[in-house]
Amino acid sequence: MTHVHHHQIKRKKKKSKKIKNEKYIYLLDKLVLIIGLVVPFLTFLQAYKIWSTQSADGISLVTYSGYIVTNIIWLLYGLAHQEKPLIIMYVLLAICNASIVVGAFLY
């Protein structure tokens, strides 16, 4: 009987961990969704500064062009895995980074 009881205890522990893990995953999903909007907004601020002041002093075209390339790769990854937060974030980032590159060329 002790042996059976031992396995029941193990099952209860696994179930308890699963519930805690689900809460953790849920919170992490929500956090990633928020970050998916915050990070592009922060990049937008740089683009806004360039366009509003008509000055791109100190902006590296190589860096922001590289960001666009990596944004596209991450976007393709998000699309392939149907990860909505990644798709949202990298579409917005690609747009913001492209506006920075265009602004840097113009100004």
N, CA, C and O atoms as a Tinker XYZ file with bonds, in Angstrom:
   428  protein
     1  N      0.804000   -1.197000    0.000000    73     2
     2  CA     0.000000    0.000000    0.000000    64     1     3
     3  C      0.856000    1.275000    0.000000    63     2     4     5
     4  O      0.466000    2.277000   -0.599000    81     3
     5  N      1.974000    1.246000    0.640000    73     3     6
     6  CA     2.820000    2.422000    0.711000    64     5     7
     7  C      3.304000    2.814000   -0.687000    63     6     8     9
     8  O      3.432000    3.995000   -1.009000    81     7
     9  N      3.569000    1.802000   -1.500000    73     7    10
    10  CA     4.050000    2.046000   -2.849000    64     9    11
    11  C      2.998000    2.800000   -3.675000    63    10    12    13
    12  O      3.344000    3.742000   -4.388000    81    11
    13  N      1.751000    2.411000   -3.592000    73    11    14
    14  CA     0.669000    3.074000   -4.316000    64    13    15
    15  C      0.520000    4.515000   -3.816000    63    14    16    17
    16  O      0.361000    5.445000   -4.606000    81    15
    17  N      0.571000    4.675000   -2.528000    73    15    18
    18  CA     0.446000    6.005000   -1.939000    64    17    19
    19  C      1.567000    6.933000   -2.438000    63    18    20    21
    20  O      1.326000    8.114000   -2.687000    81    19
    21  N      2.761000    6.413000   -2.581000    73    19    22
    22  CA     3.900000    7.180000   -3.073000    64    21    23
    23  C      3.606000    7.734000   -4.472000    63    22    24    25
    24  O      3.908000    8.894000   -4.751000    81    23
    25  N      3.023000    6.921000   -5.344000    73    23    26
    26  CA     2.709000    7.369000   -6.707000    64    25    27
    27  C      1.581000    8.394000   -6.722000    63    26    28    29
    28  O      1.580000    9.287000   -7.569000    81    27
    29  N      0.634000    8.290000   -5.817000    73    27    30
    30  CA    -0.431000    9.282000   -5.733000    64    29    31
    31  C      0.137000   10.638000   -5.340000    63    30    32    33
    32  O     -0.278000   11.671000   -5.867000    81    31
    33  N      1.066000   10.629000   -4.431000    73    31    34
    34  CA     1.712000   11.872000   -4.011000    64    33    35
    35  C      2.485000   12.479000   -5.180000    63    34    36    37
    36  O      2.426000   13.690000   -5.395000    81    35
    37  N      3.210000   11.651000   -5.940000    73    35    38
    38  CA     3.961000   12.135000   -7.095000    64    37    39
    39  C      3.031000   12.768000   -8.123000    63    38    40    41
    40  O      3.360000   13.807000   -8.695000    81    39
    41  N      1.855000   12.146000   -8.368000    73    39    42
    42  CA     0.889000   12.693000   -9.319000    64    41    43
    43  C      0.363000   14.041000   -8.854000    63    42    44    45
    44  O      0.203000   14.951000   -9.667000    81    43
    45  N      0.096000   14.183000   -7.580000    73    43    46
    46  CA    -0.400000   15.448000   -7.048000    64    45    47
    47  C      0.648000   16.541000   -7.238000    63    46    48    49
    48  O      0.314000   17.671000   -7.595000    81    47
    49  N      1.910000   16.205000   -6.999000    73    47    50
    50  CA     2.979000   17.184000   -7.167000    64    49    51
    51  C      3.085000   17.620000   -8.626000    63    50    52    53
    52  O      3.253000   18.807000   -8.905000    81    51
    53  N      2.989000   16.671000   -9.560000    73    51    54
    54  CA     3.066000   17.006000  -10.981000    64    53    55
    55  C      1.920000   17.916000  -11.380000    63    54    56    57
    56  O      2.126000   18.887000  -12.109000    81    55
    57  N      0.710000   17.616000  -10.910000    73    55    58
    58  CA    -0.452000   18.421000  -11.236000    64    57    59
    59  C     -0.286000   19.828000  -10.677000    63    58    60    61
    60  O     -0.613000   20.803000  -11.352000    81    59
    61  N      0.210000   19.942000   -9.470000    73    59    62
    62  CA     0.438000   21.236000   -8.843000    64    61    63
    63  C      1.455000   22.046000   -9.644000    63    62    64    65
    64  O      1.259000   23.243000   -9.852000    81    63
    65  N      2.528000   21.415000  -10.091000    73    63    66
    66  CA     3.539000   22.094000  -10.889000    64    65    67
    67  C      2.952000   22.549000  -12.220000    63    66    68    69
    68  O      3.274000   23.633000  -12.708000    81    67
    69  N      2.083000   21.717000  -12.808000    73    67    70
    70  CA     1.489000   22.049000  -14.092000    64    69    71
    71  C      0.613000   23.292000  -13.971000    63    70    72    73
    72  O      0.648000   24.157000  -14.846000    81    71
    73  N     -0.161000   23.392000  -12.914000    73    71    74
    74  CA    -1.011000   24.558000  -12.699000    64    73    75
    75  C     -0.157000   25.810000  -12.524000    63    74    76    77
    76  O     -0.457000   26.850000  -13.109000    81    75
    77  N      0.902000   25.719000  -11.726000    73    75    78
    78  CA     1.802000   26.858000  -11.528000    64    77    79
    79  C      2.466000   27.227000  -12.846000    63    78    80    81
    80  O      2.619000   28.409000  -13.155000    81    79
    81  N      2.861000   26.228000  -13.621000    73    79    82
    82  CA     3.509000   26.459000  -14.903000    64    81    83
    83  C      2.551000   27.149000  -15.876000    63    82    84    85
    84  O      2.965000   28.031000  -16.628000    81    83
    85  N      1.279000   26.757000  -15.866000    73    83    86
    86  CA     0.293000   27.379000  -16.746000    64    85    87
    87  C      0.100000   28.851000  -16.401000    63    86    88    89
    88  O     -0.032000   29.684000  -17.298000    81    87
    89  N      0.081000   29.178000  -15.118000    73    87    90
    90  CA    -0.037000   30.574000  -14.696000    64    89    91
    91  C      1.186000   31.371000  -15.149000    63    90    92    93
    92  O      1.067000   32.499000  -15.625000    81    91
    93  N      2.356000   30.766000  -14.991000    73    91    94
    94  CA     3.599000   31.403000  -15.404000    64    93    95
    95  C      3.585000   31.665000  -16.913000    63    94    96    97
    96  O      3.930000   32.761000  -17.356000    81    95
    97  N      3.195000   30.679000  -17.689000    73    95    98
    98  CA     3.138000   30.809000  -19.144000    64    97    99
    99  C      2.132000   31.893000  -19.533000    63    98   100   101
   100  O      2.409000   32.706000  -20.415000    81    99
   101  N      0.976000   31.910000  -18.886000    73    99   102
   102  CA    -0.050000   32.912000  -19.165000    64   101   103
   103  C      0.499000   34.322000  -18.922000    63   102   104   105
   104  O      0.336000   35.210000  -19.759000    81   103
   105  N      1.152000   34.520000  -17.771000    73   103   106
   106  CA     1.727000   35.827000  -17.455000    64   105   107
   107  C      2.842000   36.201000  -18.423000    63   106   108   109
   108  O      2.955000   37.353000  -18.841000    81   107
   109  N      3.658000   35.223000  -18.773000    73   107   110
   110  CA     4.741000   35.462000  -19.721000    64   109   111
   111  C      4.188000   35.840000  -21.096000    63   110   112   113
   112  O      4.723000   36.731000  -21.755000    81   111
   113  N      3.133000   35.176000  -21.525000    73   111   114
   114  CA     2.485000   35.513000  -22.800000    64   113   115
   115  C      1.991000   36.954000  -22.802000    63   114   116   117
   116  O      2.170000   37.671000  -23.786000    81   115
   117  N      1.376000   37.376000  -21.714000    73   115   118
   118  CA     0.864000   38.748000  -21.615000    64   117   119
   119  C      2.018000   39.751000  -21.611000    63   118   120   121
   120  O      1.932000   40.803000  -22.244000    81   119
   121  N      3.088000   39.426000  -20.900000    73   119   122
   122  CA     4.254000   40.304000  -20.852000    64   121   123
   123  C      4.875000   40.461000  -22.238000    63   122   124   125
   124  O      5.243000   41.569000  -22.629000    81   123
   125  N      4.993000   39.379000  -22.969000    73   123   126
   126  CA     5.577000   39.426000  -24.307000    64   125   127
   127  C      4.705000   40.266000  -25.237000    63   126   128   129
   128  O      5.225000   40.994000  -26.083000    81   127
   129  N      3.409000   40.172000  -25.091000    73   127   130
   130  CA     2.503000   40.982000  -25.903000    64   129   131
   131  C      2.715000   42.471000  -25.619000    63   130   132   133
   132  O      2.729000   43.286000  -26.541000    81   131
   133  N      2.876000   42.816000  -24.360000    73   131   134
   134  CA     3.129000   44.214000  -23.981000    64   133   135
   135  C      4.474000   44.679000  -24.534000    63   134   136   137
   136  O      4.578000   45.774000  -25.087000    81   135
   137  N      5.495000   43.852000  -24.383000    73   135   138
   138  CA     6.832000   44.188000  -24.899000    64   137   139
   139  C      6.785000   44.352000  -26.419000    63   138   140   141
   140  O      7.489000   45.186000  -26.989000    81   139
   141  N      5.944000   43.541000  -27.062000    73   139   142
   142  CA     5.784000   43.625000  -28.514000    64   141   143
   143  C      5.263000   44.969000  -28.976000    63   142   144   145
   144  O      5.435000   45.326000  -30.142000    81   143
   145  N      4.640000   45.712000  -28.104000    73   143   146
   146  CA     4.173000   47.058000  -28.429000    64   145   147
   147  C      5.114000   48.144000  -27.896000    63   146   148   149
   148  O      5.282000   49.187000  -28.528000    81   147
   149  N      5.718000   47.900000  -26.748000    73   147   150
   150  CA     6.593000   48.898000  -26.128000    64   149   151
   151  C      7.881000   49.098000  -26.933000    63   150   152   153
   152  O      8.291000   50.235000  -27.170000    81   151
   153  N      8.515000   48.014000  -27.348000    73   151   154
   154  CA     9.797000   48.127000  -28.057000    64   153   155
   155  C      9.652000   48.907000  -29.368000    63   154   156   157
   156  O     10.457000   49.803000  -29.623000    81   155
   157  N      8.653000   48.598000  -30.210000    73   155   158
   158  CA     8.499000   49.431000  -31.407000    64   157   159
   159  C      8.206000   50.901000  -31.079000    63   158   160   161
   160  O      8.654000   51.796000  -31.795000    81   159
   161  N      7.461000   51.147000  -30.007000    73   159   162
   162  CA     7.180000   52.531000  -29.614000    64   161   163
   163  C      8.479000   53.253000  -29.283000    63   162   164   165
   164  O      8.658000   54.408000  -29.668000    81   163
   165  N      9.377000   52.594000  -28.581000    73   163   166
   166  CA    10.662000   53.211000  -28.238000    64   165   167
   167  C     11.466000   53.523000  -29.502000    63   166   168   169
   168  O     12.127000   54.558000  -29.588000    81   167
   169  N     11.403000   52.625000  -30.469000    73   167   170
   170  CA    12.092000   52.856000  -31.739000    64   169   171
   171  C     11.412000   53.980000  -32.515000    63   170   172   173
   172  O     12.073000   54.778000  -33.179000    81   171
   173  N     10.085000   54.034000  -32.422000    73   171   174
   174  CA     9.330000   55.112000  -33.070000    64   173   175
   175  C      9.796000   56.481000  -32.568000    63   174   176   177
   176  O      9.864000   57.437000  -33.341000    81   175
   177  N     10.113000   56.571000  -31.292000    73   175   178
   178  CA    10.576000   57.845000  -30.734000    64   177   179
   179  C     11.837000   58.334000  -31.442000    63   178   180   181
   180  O     11.997000   59.532000  -31.674000    81   179
   181  N     12.733000   57.405000  -31.784000    73   179   182
   182  CA    13.946000   57.777000  -32.527000    64   181   183
   183  C     13.580000   58.268000  -33.921000    63   182   184   185
   184  O     14.118000   59.268000  -34.395000    81   183
   185  N     12.662000   57.561000  -34.576000    73   183   186
   186  CA    12.225000   57.970000  -35.915000    64   185   187
   187  C     11.560000   59.344000  -35.858000    63   186   188   189
   188  O     11.800000   60.199000  -36.711000    81   187
   189  N     10.727000   59.541000  -34.848000    73   187   190
   190  CA    10.044000   60.825000  -34.691000    64   189   191
   191  C     11.060000   61.958000  -34.527000    63   190   192   193
   192  O     10.906000   63.029000  -35.114000    81   191
   193  N     12.080000   61.716000  -33.736000    73   191   194
   194  CA    13.109000   62.741000  -33.517000    64   193   195
   195  C     13.796000   63.106000  -34.833000    63   194   196   197
   196  O     14.017000   64.283000  -35.118000    81   195
   197  N     14.127000   62.104000  -35.621000    73   195   198
   198  CA    14.802000   62.358000  -36.903000    64   197   199
   199  C     13.910000   63.186000  -37.817000    63   198   200   201
   200  O     14.356000   64.174000  -38.399000    81   199
   201  N     12.660000   62.784000  -37.941000    73   199   202
   202  CA    11.755000   63.452000  -38.866000    64   201   203
   203  C     11.327000   64.829000  -38.358000    63   202   204   205
   204  O     11.159000   65.747000  -39.160000    81   203
   205  N     11.148000   64.993000  -37.060000    73   203   206
   206  CA    10.695000   66.289000  -36.540000    64   205   207
   207  C     11.811000   67.326000  -36.520000    63   206   208   209
   208  O     11.560000   68.512000  -36.734000    81   207
   209  N     13.043000   66.889000  -36.263000    73   207   210
   210  CA    14.173000   67.831000  -36.238000    64   209   211
   211  C     14.869000   67.921000  -37.588000    63   210   212   213
   212  O     15.699000   68.803000  -37.810000    81   211
   213  N     14.528000   67.009000  -38.484000    73   211   214
   214  CA    15.161000   66.892000  -39.797000    64   213   215
   215  C     16.681000   66.783000  -39.666000    63   214   216   217
   216  O     17.447000   67.399000  -40.407000    81   215
   217  N     17.075000   65.970000  -38.686000    73   215   218
   218  CA    18.491000   65.735000  -38.444000    64   217   219
   219  C     18.686000   64.278000  -38.009000    63   218   220   221
   220  O     17.999000   63.780000  -37.118000    81   219
   221  N     19.631000   63.621000  -38.658000    73   219   222
   222  CA    19.937000   62.231000  -38.314000    64   221   223
   223  C     21.367000   62.116000  -37.792000    63   222   224   225
   224  O     22.026000   61.094000  -37.980000    81   223
   225  N     21.830000   63.158000  -37.147000    73   223   226
   226  CA    23.187000   63.145000  -36.589000    64   225   227
   227  C     23.334000   62.000000  -35.593000    63   226   228   229
   228  O     22.492000   61.806000  -34.716000    81   227
   229  N     24.412000   61.254000  -35.746000    73   227   230
   230  CA    24.710000   60.170000  -34.818000    64   229   231
   231  C     23.991000   58.858000  -35.120000    63   230   232   233
   232  O     24.155000   57.882000  -34.388000    81   231
   233  N     23.199000   58.822000  -36.185000    73   231   234
   234  CA    22.475000   57.598000  -36.548000    64   233   235
   235  C     23.341000   56.774000  -37.494000    63   234   236   237
   236  O     23.867000   57.301000  -38.474000    81   235
   237  N     23.489000   55.510000  -37.209000    73   235   238
   238  CA    24.277000   54.612000  -38.046000    64   237   239
   239  C     23.366000   53.898000  -39.038000    63   238   240   241
   240  O     22.494000   53.121000  -38.648000    81   239
   241  N     23.575000   54.168000  -40.317000    73   239   242
   242  CA    22.786000   53.499000  -41.360000    64   241   243
   243  C     23.033000   51.997000  -41.354000    63   242   244   245
   244  O     22.112000   51.214000  -41.587000    81   243
   245  N     24.259000   51.597000  -41.092000    73   243   246
   246  CA    24.589000   50.169000  -41.064000    64   245   247
   247  C     23.811000   49.473000  -39.947000    63   246   248   249
   248  O     23.262000   48.389000  -40.148000    81   247
   249  N     23.767000   50.092000  -38.786000    73   247   250
   250  CA    23.066000   49.495000  -37.648000    64   249   251
   251  C     21.575000   49.346000  -37.942000    63   250   252   253
   252  O     21.015000   48.259000  -37.794000    81   251
   253  N     20.941000   50.424000  -38.352000    73   251   254
   254  CA    19.492000   50.357000  -38.572000    64   253   255
   255  C     19.127000   49.523000  -39.795000    63   254   256   257
   256  O     18.054000   48.920000  -39.831000    81   255
   257  N     19.999000   49.480000  -40.792000    73   255   258
   258  CA    19.771000   48.581000  -41.931000    64   257   259
   259  C     19.874000   47.126000  -41.473000    63   258   260   261
   260  O     19.096000   46.270000  -41.895000    81   259
   261  N     20.852000   46.863000  -40.599000    73   259   262
   262  CA    20.981000   45.520000  -40.021000    64   261   263
   263  C     19.768000   45.145000  -39.196000    63   262   264   265
   264  O     19.332000   43.994000  -39.208000    81   263
   265  N     19.215000   46.127000  -38.469000    73   263   266
   266  CA    17.995000   45.872000  -37.696000    64   265   267
   267  C     16.846000   45.459000  -38.618000    63   266   268   269
   268  O     16.071000   44.560000  -38.290000    81   267
   269  N     16.742000   46.124000  -39.776000    73   267   270
   270  CA    15.662000   45.783000  -40.709000    64   269   271
   271  C     15.806000   44.339000  -41.181000    63   270   272   273
   272  O     14.822000   43.603000  -41.246000    81   271
   273  N     17.024000   43.937000  -41.509000    73   271   274
   274  CA    17.260000   42.563000  -41.954000    64   273   275
   275  C     16.867000   41.571000  -40.861000    63   274   276   277
   276  O     16.185000   40.583000  -41.131000    81   275
   277  N     17.300000   41.835000  -39.625000    73   275   278
   278  CA    16.955000   40.914000  -38.536000    64   277   279
   279  C     15.462000   40.956000  -38.225000    63   278   280   281
   280  O     14.879000   39.940000  -37.846000    81   279
   281  N     14.834000   42.135000  -38.384000    73   279   282
   282  CA    13.379000   42.230000  -38.188000    64   281   283
   283  C     12.639000   41.331000  -39.166000    63   282   284   285
   284  O     11.670000   40.664000  -38.802000    81   283
   285  N     13.098000   41.319000  -40.398000    73   283   286
   286  CA    12.442000   40.493000  -41.420000    64   285   287
   287  C     12.619000   39.005000  -41.098000    63   286   288   289
   288  O     11.685000   38.218000  -41.252000    81   287
   289  N     13.812000   38.628000  -40.653000    73   287   290
   290  CA    14.048000   37.218000  -40.292000    64   289   291
   291  C     13.158000   36.815000  -39.121000    63   290   292   293
   292  O     12.539000   35.752000  -39.150000    81   291
   293  N     13.089000   37.666000  -38.082000    73   291   294
   294  CA    12.227000   37.362000  -36.938000    64   293   295
   295  C     10.753000   37.349000  -37.342000    63   294   296   297
   296  O      9.971000   36.551000  -36.826000    81   295
   297  N     10.381000   38.227000  -38.256000    73   295   298
   298  CA     8.995000   38.240000  -38.741000    64   297   299
   299  C      8.671000   36.934000  -39.456000    63   298   300   301
   300  O      7.607000   36.355000  -39.238000    81   299
   301  N      9.572000   36.473000  -40.299000    73   299   302
   302  CA     9.361000   35.190000  -40.987000    64   301   303
   303  C      9.254000   34.045000  -39.984000    63   302   304   305
   304  O      8.440000   33.137000  -40.156000    81   303
   305  N     10.067000   34.090000  -38.950000    73   303   306
   306  CA    10.010000   33.075000  -37.899000    64   305   307
   307  C      8.644000   33.124000  -37.202000    63   306   308   309
   308  O      8.012000   32.089000  -36.992000    81   307
   309  N      8.200000   34.325000  -36.850000    73   307   310
   310  CA     6.899000   34.492000  -36.204000    64   309   311
   311  C      5.763000   33.994000  -37.077000    63   310   312   313
   312  O      4.827000   33.367000  -36.582000    81   311
   313  N      5.837000   34.270000  -38.374000    73   311   314
   314  CA     4.808000   33.793000  -39.301000    64   313   315
   315  C      4.830000   32.270000  -39.412000    63   314   316   317
   316  O      3.782000   31.624000  -39.414000    81   315
   317  N      6.026000   31.706000  -39.503000    73   315   318
   318  CA     6.154000   30.251000  -39.626000    64   317   319
   319  C      5.596000   29.529000  -38.404000    63   318   320   321
   320  O      5.023000   28.447000  -38.523000    81   319
   321  N      5.766000   30.137000  -37.222000    73   319   322
   322  CA     5.302000   29.519000  -35.976000    64   321   323
   323  C      3.972000   30.101000  -35.489000    63   322   324   325
   324  O      3.472000   29.737000  -34.425000    81   323
   325  N      3.417000   31.007000  -36.284000    73   323   326
   326  CA     2.140000   31.649000  -35.969000    64   325   327
   327  C      2.146000   32.256000  -34.566000    63   326   328   329
   328  O      1.220000   32.057000  -33.779000    81   327
   329  N      3.207000   32.997000  -34.277000    73   327   330
   330  CA     3.370000   33.658000  -32.986000    64   329   331
   331  C      2.965000   35.123000  -33.128000    63   330   332   333
   332  O      3.746000   35.951000  -33.597000    81   331
   333  N      1.745000   35.429000  -32.719000    73   331   334
   334  CA     1.180000   36.769000  -32.883000    64   333   335
   335  C      2.055000   37.878000  -32.276000    63   334   336   337
   336  O      2.260000   38.901000  -32.929000    81   335
   337  N      2.578000   37.711000  -31.046000    73   335   338
   338  CA     3.414000   38.787000  -30.490000    64   337   339
   339  C      4.651000   39.086000  -31.337000    63   338   340   341
   340  O      5.024000   40.247000  -31.507000    81   339
   341  N      5.277000   38.049000  -31.862000    73   339   342
   342  CA     6.457000   38.260000  -32.712000    64   341   343
   343  C      6.076000   38.956000  -34.007000    63   342   344   345
   344  O      6.783000   39.853000  -34.466000    81   343
   345  N      4.979000   38.553000  -34.586000    73   343   346
   346  CA     4.529000   39.150000  -35.841000    64   345   347
   347  C      4.251000   40.640000  -35.645000    63   346   348   349
   348  O      4.718000   41.474000  -36.421000    81   347
   349  N      3.498000   40.961000  -34.614000    73   347   350
   350  CA     3.164000   42.361000  -34.338000    64   349   351
   351  C      4.427000   43.179000  -34.099000    63   350   352   353
   352  O      4.618000   44.239000  -34.694000    81   351
   353  N      5.279000   42.673000  -33.224000    73   351   354
   354  CA     6.478000   43.422000  -32.854000    64   353   355
   355  C      7.395000   43.661000  -34.047000    63   354   356   357
   356  O      7.882000   44.776000  -34.237000    81   355
   357  N      7.633000   42.643000  -34.841000    73   355   358
   358  CA     8.610000   42.801000  -35.913000    64   357   359
   359  C      8.064000   43.508000  -37.139000    63   358   360   361
   360  O      8.843000   44.067000  -37.911000    81   359
   361  N      6.765000   43.505000  -37.345000    73   359   362
   362  CA     6.190000   44.355000  -38.395000    64   361   363
   363  C      6.368000   45.815000  -37.990000    63   362   364   365
   364  O      6.825000   46.641000  -38.781000    81   363
   365  N      6.000000   46.120000  -36.744000    73   363   366
   366  CA     6.135000   47.497000  -36.265000    64   365   367
   367  C      7.592000   47.953000  -36.227000    63   366   368   369
   368  O      7.906000   49.084000  -36.600000    81   367
   369  N      8.473000   47.070000  -35.776000    73   367   370
   370  CA     9.896000   47.434000  -35.740000    64   369   371
   371  C     10.470000   47.654000  -37.136000    63   370   372   373
   372  O     11.252000   48.581000  -37.346000    81   371
   373  N     10.091000   46.816000  -38.078000    73   371   374
   374  CA    10.585000   46.975000  -39.447000    64   373   375
   375  C     10.141000   48.319000  -40.016000    63   374   376   377
   376  O     10.918000   48.995000  -40.691000    81   375
   377  N      8.901000   48.707000  -39.748000    73   375   378
   378  CA     8.404000   49.998000  -40.225000    64   377   379
   379  C      9.173000   51.146000  -39.567000    63   378   380   381
   380  O      9.610000   52.076000  -40.245000    81   379
   381  N      9.334000   51.074000  -38.256000    73   379   382
   382  CA    10.073000   52.129000  -37.542000    64   381   383
   383  C     11.517000   52.212000  -37.993000    63   382   384   385
   384  O     12.036000   53.303000  -38.229000    81   383
   385  N     12.173000   51.060000  -38.116000    73   383   386
   386  CA    13.577000   51.061000  -38.527000    64   385   387
   387  C     13.724000   51.547000  -39.967000    63   386   388   389
   388  O     14.689000   52.240000  -40.292000    81   387
   389  N     12.779000   51.191000  -40.825000    73   387   390
   390  CA    12.831000   51.677000  -42.212000    64   389   391
   391  C     12.661000   53.183000  -42.251000    63   390   392   393
   392  O     13.317000   53.855000  -43.047000    81   391
   393  N     11.791000   53.732000  -41.403000    73   391   394
   394  CA    11.610000   55.182000  -41.396000    64   393   395
   395  C     12.868000   55.882000  -40.876000    63   394   396   397
   396  O     13.174000   56.998000  -41.294000    81   395
   397  N     13.593000   55.233000  -39.971000    73   395   398
   398  CA    14.862000   55.796000  -39.486000    64   397   399
   399  C     15.892000   55.803000  -40.605000    63   398   400   401
   400  O     16.600000   56.793000  -40.793000    81   399
   401  N     15.980000   54.700000  -41.352000    73   399   402
   402  CA    16.948000   54.614000  -42.457000    64   401   403
   403  C     16.623000   55.650000  -43.534000    63   402   404   405
   404  O     17.521000   56.328000  -44.034000    81   403
   405  N     15.350000   55.772000  -43.890000    73   403   406
   406  CA    14.957000   56.762000  -44.901000    64   405   407
   407  C     15.263000   58.168000  -44.402000    63   406   408   409
   408  O     15.787000   58.998000  -45.145000    81   407
   409  N     14.935000   58.432000  -43.138000    73   407   410
   410  CA    15.237000   59.742000  -42.564000    64   409   411
   411  C     16.725000   60.027000  -42.529000    63   410   412   413
   412  O     17.151000   61.160000  -42.753000    81   411
   413  N     17.518000   59.003000  -42.248000    73   411   414
   414  CA    18.978000   59.188000  -42.227000    64   413   415
   415  C     19.518000   59.490000  -43.617000    63   414   416   417
   416  O     20.461000   60.266000  -43.770000    81   415
   417  N     18.916000   58.873000  -44.628000    73   415   418
   418  CA    19.331000   59.180000  -46.014000    64   417   419
   419  C     18.971000   60.614000  -46.395000    63   418   420   421
   420  O     19.745000   61.313000  -47.049000    81   419
   421  N     17.783000   61.032000  -45.974000    73   419   422
   422  CA    17.307000   62.362000  -46.354000    64   421   423
   423  C     17.964000   63.482000  -45.578000    63   422   424   425
   424  O     18.193000   64.563000  -46.120000    81   423
   425  N     18.268000   63.237000  -44.314000    73   423   426
   426  CA    18.767000   64.309000  -43.472000    64   425   427
   427  C     20.185000   64.024000  -43.029000    63   426   428
   428  O     20.778000   64.823000  -42.305000    81   427
